[in-house]
Amino acid sequence: MATYSVAPHLNGRNPTGPNLPSIKRIEPATSVELAGSGVTSVFPNRRDTGGSDKHGPNWLNGFLFWLRRKDKGWSPDRGSAQHMREREQRKSPALVATGRHAGHSRVEYIQKHYLFLHAWKRDFFHAAIHTPLYAVLAVMAVIYTATFFFFGLLWWGILRKYGECVSNNNNETGFVTALIFSVVTEQTIGYGNTYPNECWAAAWLIMVQSVLGMIMDAITIGIVFARISHPKQRGRTIAISDSAVISRRDGILKFMFRIADIRRTQVIEPQVKAYLYTWGEGRNTAEGEHIPVRIESLEIGYIDGQLLLPLIEEHTIDERSPLCGHTYMSLRSVNAEIVVTFEGTTEFGNPFMARQSYLMDEIMWGHQFNQIIYHPEPEDTRYRIDFSSFHSTSPQDGLEGMGSQEERCMRVLRPDITTVPYPLLGENTLVISDSLVLCPGSDGKPRLQVRIGDTYPNQHVEISVRVYIYRWITTDVSGIPQDYSVEQLEVGYETGNDRLLLWLPMIVTHVIDDDSPLSNWRDPDTVLSDSDATIVVVVEGYMYAAGTNRMRMRMFHTQQDVHPNHIFSPVVTAPSVSADYKPRVDWSKFHEVVALQSDELKSPHLEHVSKAWGALSDSYGSAMQLPNGDGELDDATVTLKPGQLAGVMSNPELLHQLTGHRGTRAPEAGHIHLTPDTDPENTFRTRQANRRPRVRFEELFAPDDSTHLGEENKTPAADVDREQSQSQV
């Protein structure tokens, strides 16, 4: 097994060994020692998908870059205009433009003419700054020319009526002479031989024209300087990929896009924000208000403040994400749009921004961004970036042959591999095993166990574990209708103040005794009542690096995900075996369970439990398509006979082919998360606001017709009681 020594907190960069982790192939492993933990974690390597140092000759990259420039709509920061043309062809509505006009708002106000005049009237300076420069220069030229001619007319009148006001004009009273005198006066060029005499008319006109000229010069210089020095164009040097991806990284579902700073000058305090806009039919509140759009923020992870290299920004899709539970079709049905904004400040202190928009057809499921960062060549000291592939994506391993977004979406949401989070500081590195084991204890009592861990040891503190069992029932023991019942399983938290330290992976145990909610599992005849129950495991901890609480939750189906007479495979190697006297953790076996082979270790009772669940599976009839002799699914849907379903359930690959679900892996909480947009039953929108009936005051104490008493049955006492009750009200 190859071992590499990696510097602490490299965030996934390995200067001497291959790339780390995904448990897809069992290859020579890589061990990573995390600073301060004293634990070396062993991860299996995966094949490099484009991170080779050899990136081809420079002339080839230059030629490809030149070919991309042949597209008139292509630019380094905004990519190709393909998405813009597709939007125009499909008539797709969008809040923010893409392509050549990426970042521009496409929201149009109905009363735009009135609002345009209002903006120029109340916010003249900023309205002028955001006007195109050619328009500003043209308007200023027209205004200056108009003032020259206006004051030229006034000077022409003075020359004709008061010729003595101007000296050495050789009795010239034409309009051209007056126009030249107006330009000379306003621009303070200098009168020369012709100058004004002591004349009140000329004096007042010179004062007015000079003051007006200074005001016009100040406004013109201010607008032009602000327009030229505006950092808006600095945003054109921030490149945001024209497409995004939703795929998995080390088993974690993420929404990702790429950004880069083309300039070498540093951006101060860069920030990246993302927002999800969902439309659809909107929603109506209980009070009858219609809300057409919902706006939700997407939390973006770590961003390098230096922006020395292009970054792939990530948004983790978990229970806290607005994208949790969504599919490609559900996002399209609500006309979802994700708007990404980059904000920063130049070295001169001027804030600027760049913006990009993604519709659902522009978010590629199961794709990854192409590799563009390369190590220096031999005898070279510079890292190289191939910007011609900055906006390019390619399918992940195993998804190359899937052409439609729906197929890739289903494959991404139901992965075929099991893995653990990569040990990154600031990420949620808590992990729960994808199955439960039911093993005998030394005292003869069965034990339900689950394994938990933290791939970045000691990143989470104050860790607590809670286990619940949900039973789907129709009535309780007293016969009252009920949807379900929930009970908490004791896992060592009697006082509620106990906390775990996940320096190493731990196995959490629930002892099934007479007081346990699972006491019926001790009887093979009553264990069948929990064959469709769901066990929920919740792990919570405080992440000191981010200063926030983190949670990981997983659901287990008792009949599929609980393995009787099994134990978890050992993953921790004793320190005495290692040369540096540090324990090793083999995370590739974290989810692995092994069956007890010895009859002495097996529990006969648990064997009965396993057989009871197996017999229950045999008794079920399931409408499934069985493979024919060629291995393909028949068109006709048949019902499995007793005994056939057990064979299907024991074959995970066949079960995944038939149902799309791997029977040996419990789903995470986000896979069954429902929102108003992802609920197929549409239960959120079909709710009704029940109003309380309003009764008039005089009818409050009116006698009911069904219980009306005749006049002969009325007694004075009844009248007195009614009068007393009305007086109390």
Coordinates of C-alpha atoms in Angstrom, one line a residue, residues 24 244-249 252-256 317 328 360 362-370 393-415:
K24 CA -15.3 3.5 -6.4
A244 CA -23.3 24.9 -13.9
V245 CA -23.4 21.3 -12.7
I246 CA -25.2 19.2 -10.1
S247 CA -23.2 16.1 -9.3
R248 CA -21.6 14.3 -6.4
R249 CA -18.2 14.9 -4.9
I252 CA -22.0 14.4 -1.4
L253 CA -24.6 16.0 -3.8
K254 CA -23.4 19.5 -4.8
F255 CA -24.4 22.4 -7.0
M256 CA -21.2 23.8 -8.6
I317 CA -27.5 20.0 -1.3
Y328 CA -34.4 17.9 -13.0
M360 CA -32.5 24.3 -15.7
E362 CA -28.0 25.1 -18.4
I363 CA -27.3 23.1 -15.3
M364 CA -25.8 19.8 -16.3
W365 CA -26.6 16.8 -14.1
G366 CA -23.8 14.3 -13.5
H367 CA -21.2 16.4 -15.2
Q368 CA -17.9 17.8 -14.0
F369 CA -15.8 20.8 -15.1
N370 CA -12.9 20.0 -17.4
T393 CA -18.0 20.2 -18.8
S394 CA -17.9 16.5 -19.4
P395 CA -19.9 13.6 -17.9
Q396 CA -18.6 11.8 -14.8
D397 CA -17.5 8.2 -14.9
G398 CA -20.3 5.8 -15.7
L399 CA -22.6 8.5 -17.1
E400 CA -21.0 8.9 -20.6
G401 CA -23.7 7.0 -22.4
M402 CA -26.6 8.8 -20.9
G403 CA -27.8 11.6 -23.2
S404 CA -30.9 12.9 -21.4
Q405 CA -30.9 15.1 -18.3
E406 CA -33.6 12.9 -16.7
E407 CA -31.4 9.7 -16.9
R408 CA -28.4 11.4 -15.4
C409 CA -30.4 13.1 -12.7
M410 CA -31.8 9.7 -11.6
R411 CA -28.4 8.2 -11.6
V412 CA -26.9 11.1 -9.6
L413 CA -29.7 10.9 -7.0
R414 CA -29.2 7.1 -6.7
P415 CA -25.5 6.5 -6.9

